[in-house]
Amino acid sequence: MENYFLFIFMAIMLIILPGPDTAIITKNTISKKKAAGMQTTLGTLVALLIHTLAAVFGLSALIVKSAFLFSILKYAGAVYLIYLGCKSMVYILKKQPIAIQENGQENKYSSQSNFKQGFLTNILNPKVAVFFLTFLPQFAGTGNNAFVEFLTLGLTYTLLTLIWFFFYINLINFVSDFMKKPSTLRVVEGLTGGVLILFGLKLALEKQ
């Protein structure tokens, strides 16, 4: 495998850049709790694994080459991001921001929702598929082991994403006493809602 450690360095630089997944994980960690952030991260990781396998088996290439399939994913992802953003904006109009669920049944549904948000945000983003097809091959060889190397790079990227968000969520949780004040929660919901809407519009307006 060529320049594996360079790949790790470049991957870390890309992972820490804020994106839609960072915005959603931040919102869920602050407005709910640490577990919610980890559940959202898990959804993100599963989506990344699927994108890795899709790239390995050539499905991502099919999506990128097909303007129709690319557009379907792009607009679906954009609509979902805008929906989440608008949903967050609605909370700032309420007297009480999102409360941490106490009921066990509500926690179950909340966990599913957190996971779904992280999963759908990434799986419906065709830019992630393009990224895996353009970034990973630069560090993989072209010999008989190309399949294994490609898969290893994808798994490494997913693992680095897990490590970063684990650190990030714990950092947010460390200052959660201030961040969980009702007034602060409204600001966080408003900011992340606006960011998600902007990400959604940006995705929708971008060309293939």
C-alpha positions as a LaTeX table, in Angstrom:
\begin{tabular}{lrrr}
\hline
Residue & $x$ (\AA) & $y$ (\AA) & $z$ (\AA) \\
\hline
Met1 & 0.00 & 0.00 & 0.00 \\
Glu2 & 1.39 & 3.38 & $-1.03$ \\
Asn3 & 1.79 & 6.28 & 1.46 \\
Tyr4 & $-0.45$ & 4.78 & 4.13 \\
Phe5 & 0.69 & 7.20 & 6.83 \\
Leu6 & 0.17 & 10.13 & 4.48 \\
Phe7 & $-3.34$ & 8.82 & 3.92 \\
Ile8 & $-3.95$ & 8.78 & 7.68 \\
Phe9 & $-2.74$ & 12.37 & 8.01 \\
Met10 & $-4.87$ & 13.58 & 5.09 \\
Ala11 & $-7.90$ & 11.64 & 6.32 \\
Ile12 & $-7.64$ & 13.23 & 9.77 \\
Met13 & $-7.47$ & 16.70 & 8.23 \\
Leu14 & $-10.59$ & 15.98 & 6.19 \\
Ile15 & $-12.51$ & 14.37 & 9.05 \\
Ile16 & $-12.10$ & 17.29 & 11.46 \\
Leu17 & $-13.44$ & 19.76 & 8.88 \\
Pro18 & $-17.01$ & 20.61 & 9.98 \\
Gly19 & $-19.77$ & 19.16 & 7.81 \\
Pro20 & $-23.43$ & 18.15 & 8.11 \\
Asp21 & $-22.52$ & 15.15 & 10.29 \\
Thr22 & $-20.61$ & 17.40 & 12.70 \\
Ala23 & $-23.57$ & 19.78 & 12.94 \\
Ile24 & $-26.04$ & 16.99 & 13.71 \\
Ile25 & $-23.76$ & 15.27 & 16.22 \\
Thr26 & $-23.15$ & 18.60 & 17.97 \\
Lys27 & $-26.87$ & 19.35 & 18.16 \\
Asn28 & $-27.85$ & 15.91 & 19.45 \\
Thr29 & $-25.04$ & 15.80 & 22.02 \\
Ile30 & $-25.89$ & 19.22 & 23.46 \\
Ser31 & $-29.68$ & 19.16 & 23.26 \\
Lys32 & $-30.04$ & 15.57 & 24.40 \\
Lys33 & $-27.01$ & 13.82 & 25.91 \\
Lys34 & $-23.70$ & 12.12 & 25.21 \\
Ala35 & $-25.38$ & 8.84 & 24.27 \\
Ala36 & $-27.40$ & 10.64 & 21.59 \\
Gly37 & $-24.19$ & 11.93 & 20.03 \\
Met38 & $-22.70$ & 8.44 & 19.98 \\
Gln39 & $-25.88$ & 6.99 & 18.45 \\
Thr40 & $-25.70$ & 9.61 & 15.70 \\
Thr41 & $-22.03$ & 8.79 & 15.18 \\
Leu42 & $-22.88$ & 5.09 & 14.86 \\
Gly43 & $-25.32$ & 5.92 & 12.07 \\
Thr44 & $-22.60$ & 7.93 & 10.35 \\
Leu45 & $-20.12$ & 5.05 & 10.64 \\
Val46 & $-22.55$ & 2.50 & 9.20 \\
Ala47 & $-23.17$ & 4.81 & 6.24 \\
Leu48 & $-19.41$ & 5.20 & 5.70 \\
Leu49 & $-18.98$ & 1.41 & 5.71 \\
Ile50 & $-21.71$ & 1.08 & 3.09 \\
His51 & $-20.06$ & 3.77 & 0.96 \\
Thr52 & $-16.76$ & 1.89 & 1.31 \\
Leu53 & $-18.30$ & $-1.38$ & 0.12 \\
Ala54 & $-20.16$ & 0.44 & $-2.67$ \\
Ala55 & $-16.89$ & 1.95 & $-3.87$ \\
Val56 & $-15.08$ & $-1.39$ & $-3.66$ \\
Phe57 & $-17.74$ & $-3.17$ & $-5.71$ \\
Gly58 & $-18.17$ & $-0.34$ & $-8.21$ \\
Leu59 & $-21.66$ & 0.80 & $-7.18$ \\
Ser60 & $-20.43$ & 4.31 & $-6.37$ \\
Ala61 & $-18.94$ & 4.59 & $-9.86$ \\
Leu62 & $-22.35$ & 3.73 & $-11.30$ \\
Ile63 & $-24.00$ & 6.48 & $-9.25$ \\
Val64 & $-21.38$ & 9.05 & $-10.20$ \\
Lys65 & $-21.64$ & 8.21 & $-13.91$ \\
Ser66 & $-25.43$ & 8.24 & $-13.92$ \\
Ala67 & $-26.74$ & 11.81 & $-13.81$ \\
Phe68 & $-30.21$ & 10.48 & $-12.92$ \\
Leu69 & $-29.09$ & 8.40 & $-9.92$ \\
Phe70 & $-26.72$ & 11.12 & $-8.78$ \\
Ser71 & $-29.52$ & 13.70 & $-8.88$ \\
Ile72 & $-31.91$ & 11.47 & $-6.95$ \\
Leu73 & $-29.40$ & 11.01 & $-4.14$ \\
Lys74 & $-28.38$ & 14.66 & $-4.21$ \\
Tyr75 & $-31.89$ & 16.07 & $-3.93$ \\
Ala76 & $-32.99$ & 13.46 & $-1.39$ \\
Gly77 & $-29.99$ & 14.32 & 0.77 \\
Ala78 & $-30.58$ & 18.05 & 0.35 \\
Val79 & $-34.26$ & 17.77 & 1.29 \\
Tyr80 & $-33.40$ & 15.71 & 4.37 \\
Leu81 & $-30.77$ & 18.22 & 5.55 \\
Ile82 & $-33.18$ & 21.12 & 5.04 \\
Tyr83 & $-35.88$ & 19.17 & 6.90 \\
Leu84 & $-33.57$ & 18.62 & 9.87 \\
Gly85 & $-32.54$ & 22.26 & 9.78 \\
Cys86 & $-36.13$ & 23.51 & 9.76 \\
Lys87 & $-36.99$ & 21.08 & 12.54 \\
Ser88 & $-34.20$ & 22.56 & 14.66 \\
Met89 & $-35.30$ & 26.11 & 13.89 \\
Val90 & $-38.80$ & 25.32 & 15.13 \\
Tyr91 & $-37.43$ & 24.49 & 18.60 \\
Ile92 & $-36.17$ & 28.05 & 19.15 \\
Leu93 & $-39.78$ & 29.24 & 18.98 \\
Lys94 & $-40.80$ & 26.95 & 21.83 \\
Lys95 & $-40.60$ & 27.86 & 25.49 \\
Gln96 & $-38.79$ & 24.64 & 26.30 \\
Pro97 & $-36.04$ & 23.30 & 24.01 \\
Ile98 & $-35.60$ & 19.61 & 23.39 \\
Ala99 & $-35.73$ & 17.83 & 26.72 \\
Ile100 & $-33.79$ & 14.73 & 27.58 \\
Gln101 & $-36.26$ & 11.87 & 27.42 \\
Glu102 & $-36.89$ & 10.07 & 30.68 \\
Asn103 & $-39.37$ & 7.46 & 29.58 \\
Gly104 & $-37.78$ & 4.16 & 28.50 \\
Gln105 & $-40.00$ & 3.78 & 25.44 \\
Glu106 & $-39.22$ & 7.36 & 24.37 \\
Asn107 & $-35.53$ & 6.66 & 24.78 \\
Lys108 & $-35.86$ & 3.72 & 22.40 \\
Tyr109 & $-37.45$ & 5.84 & 19.71 \\
Ser110 & $-35.00$ & 8.67 & 20.38 \\
Ser111 & $-32.07$ & 6.27 & 19.89 \\
Gln112 & $-33.49$ & 5.13 & 16.57 \\
Ser113 & $-33.99$ & 8.74 & 15.50 \\
Asn114 & $-30.41$ & 9.72 & 16.41 \\
Phe115 & $-28.99$ & 6.77 & 14.48 \\
Lys116 & $-31.23$ & 7.49 & 11.50 \\
Gln117 & $-30.15$ & 11.12 & 11.33 \\
Gly118 & $-26.46$ & 10.20 & 11.22 \\
Phe119 & $-27.08$ & 7.39 & 8.74 \\
Leu120 & $-29.33$ & 9.22 & 6.28 \\
Thr121 & $-27.24$ & 12.39 & 6.32 \\
Asn122 & $-24.25$ & 10.44 & 5.00 \\
Ile123 & $-25.83$ & 7.69 & 2.91 \\
Leu124 & $-27.91$ & 10.22 & 0.91 \\
Asn125 & $-24.91$ & 12.44 & 0.20 \\
Pro126 & $-23.49$ & 11.59 & $-3.26$ \\
Lys127 & $-20.46$ & 13.76 & $-2.46$ \\
Val128 & $-19.37$ & 11.05 & $-0.05$ \\
Ala129 & $-19.49$ & 8.49 & $-2.86$ \\
Val130 & $-17.47$ & 10.83 & $-5.08$ \\
Phe131 & $-14.98$ & 11.33 & $-2.25$ \\
Phe132 & $-14.39$ & 7.60 & $-1.84$ \\
Leu133 & $-13.92$ & 7.19 & $-5.58$ \\
Thr134 & $-11.47$ & 10.07 & $-5.96$ \\
Phe135 & $-9.57$ & 10.17 & $-2.66$ \\
Leu136 & $-8.97$ & 6.53 & $-1.77$ \\
Pro137 & $-7.57$ & 5.36 & $-5.16$ \\
Gln138 & $-4.72$ & 7.87 & $-4.81$ \\
Phe139 & $-3.33$ & 5.76 & $-1.97$ \\
Ala140 & $-4.20$ & 2.27 & $-3.20$ \\
Gly141 & $-2.14$ & 0.21 & $-5.58$ \\
Thr142 & $-3.28$ & $-1.24$ & $-8.88$ \\
Gly143 & $-2.06$ & $-4.80$ & $-8.43$ \\
Asn144 & $-3.80$ & $-7.96$ & $-7.30$ \\
Asn145 & $-4.18$ & $-6.58$ & $-3.79$ \\
Ala146 & $-6.05$ & $-3.44$ & $-4.90$ \\
Phe147 & $-9.35$ & $-4.77$ & $-3.53$ \\
Val148 & $-7.89$ & $-5.43$ & $-0.08$ \\
Glu149 & $-6.03$ & $-2.11$ & $-0.04$ \\
Phe150 & $-9.11$ & $-0.16$ & $-1.05$ \\
Leu151 & $-11.14$ & $-1.86$ & 1.66 \\
Thr152 & $-8.39$ & $-1.27$ & 4.25 \\
Leu153 & $-8.30$ & 2.45 & 3.43 \\
Gly154 & $-12.07$ & 2.71 & 3.75 \\
Leu155 & $-12.08$ & 0.92 & 7.10 \\
Thr156 & $-9.20$ & 3.09 & 8.30 \\
Tyr157 & $-11.13$ & 6.23 & 7.38 \\
Thr158 & $-14.18$ & 4.93 & 9.24 \\
Leu159 & $-12.09$ & 4.09 & 12.33 \\
Leu160 & $-10.48$ & 7.54 & 12.32 \\
Thr161 & $-13.95$ & 9.07 & 12.08 \\
Leu162 & $-15.02$ & 7.09 & 15.15 \\
Ile163 & $-11.96$ & 8.19 & 17.14 \\
Trp164 & $-12.44$ & 11.85 & 16.22 \\
Phe165 & $-16.14$ & 11.99 & 17.06 \\
Phe166 & $-15.58$ & 10.04 & 20.29 \\
Phe167 & $-13.11$ & 12.74 & 21.35 \\
Tyr168 & $-15.36$ & 15.53 & 20.05 \\
Ile169 & $-18.49$ & 14.26 & 21.83 \\
Asn170 & $-16.63$ & 13.90 & 25.12 \\
Leu171 & $-15.28$ & 17.43 & 24.73 \\
Ile172 & $-18.79$ & 18.79 & 24.24 \\
Asn173 & $-20.06$ & 16.72 & 27.16 \\
Phe174 & $-17.30$ & 18.19 & 29.35 \\
Val175 & $-18.77$ & 21.67 & 28.95 \\
Ser176 & $-22.37$ & 20.46 & 28.89 \\
Asp177 & $-23.41$ & 22.25 & 32.09 \\
Phe178 & $-23.17$ & 25.61 & 30.35 \\
Met179 & $-24.30$ & 24.30 & 26.99 \\
Lys180 & $-27.47$ & 22.74 & 28.38 \\
Lys181 & $-28.90$ & 26.02 & 29.68 \\
Pro182 & $-32.26$ & 26.70 & 27.97 \\
Ser183 & $-31.03$ & 29.95 & 26.44 \\
Thr184 & $-27.87$ & 28.28 & 25.14 \\
Leu185 & $-29.86$ & 25.36 & 23.75 \\
Arg186 & $-32.00$ & 27.73 & 21.73 \\
Val187 & $-28.90$ & 29.36 & 20.27 \\
Val188 & $-27.38$ & 25.96 & 19.44 \\
Glu189 & $-30.60$ & 24.75 & 17.83 \\
Gly190 & $-30.88$ & 27.93 & 15.82 \\
Leu191 & $-27.26$ & 27.89 & 14.65 \\
Thr192 & $-27.16$ & 24.21 & 13.75 \\
Gly193 & $-30.55$ & 24.49 & 12.07 \\
Gly194 & $-29.27$ & 27.33 & 9.91 \\
Val195 & $-26.06$ & 25.43 & 9.12 \\
Leu196 & $-27.98$ & 22.31 & 8.08 \\
Ile197 & $-30.27$ & 24.35 & 5.82 \\
Leu198 & $-27.23$ & 25.96 & 4.19 \\
Phe199 & $-25.59$ & 22.56 & 3.70 \\
Gly200 & $-28.82$ & 21.28 & 2.15 \\
Leu201 & $-29.09$ & 24.22 & $-0.24$ \\
Lys202 & $-25.41$ & 23.94 & $-1.14$ \\
Leu203 & $-25.83$ & 20.23 & $-1.93$ \\
Ala204 & $-28.96$ & 20.85 & $-4.01$ \\
Leu205 & $-27.33$ & 23.61 & $-6.07$ \\
Glu206 & $-24.06$ & 21.83 & $-6.75$ \\
Lys207 & $-23.53$ & 20.31 & $-10.17$ \\
Gln208 & $-22.43$ & 16.68 & $-10.62$ \\
\hline
\end{tabular}
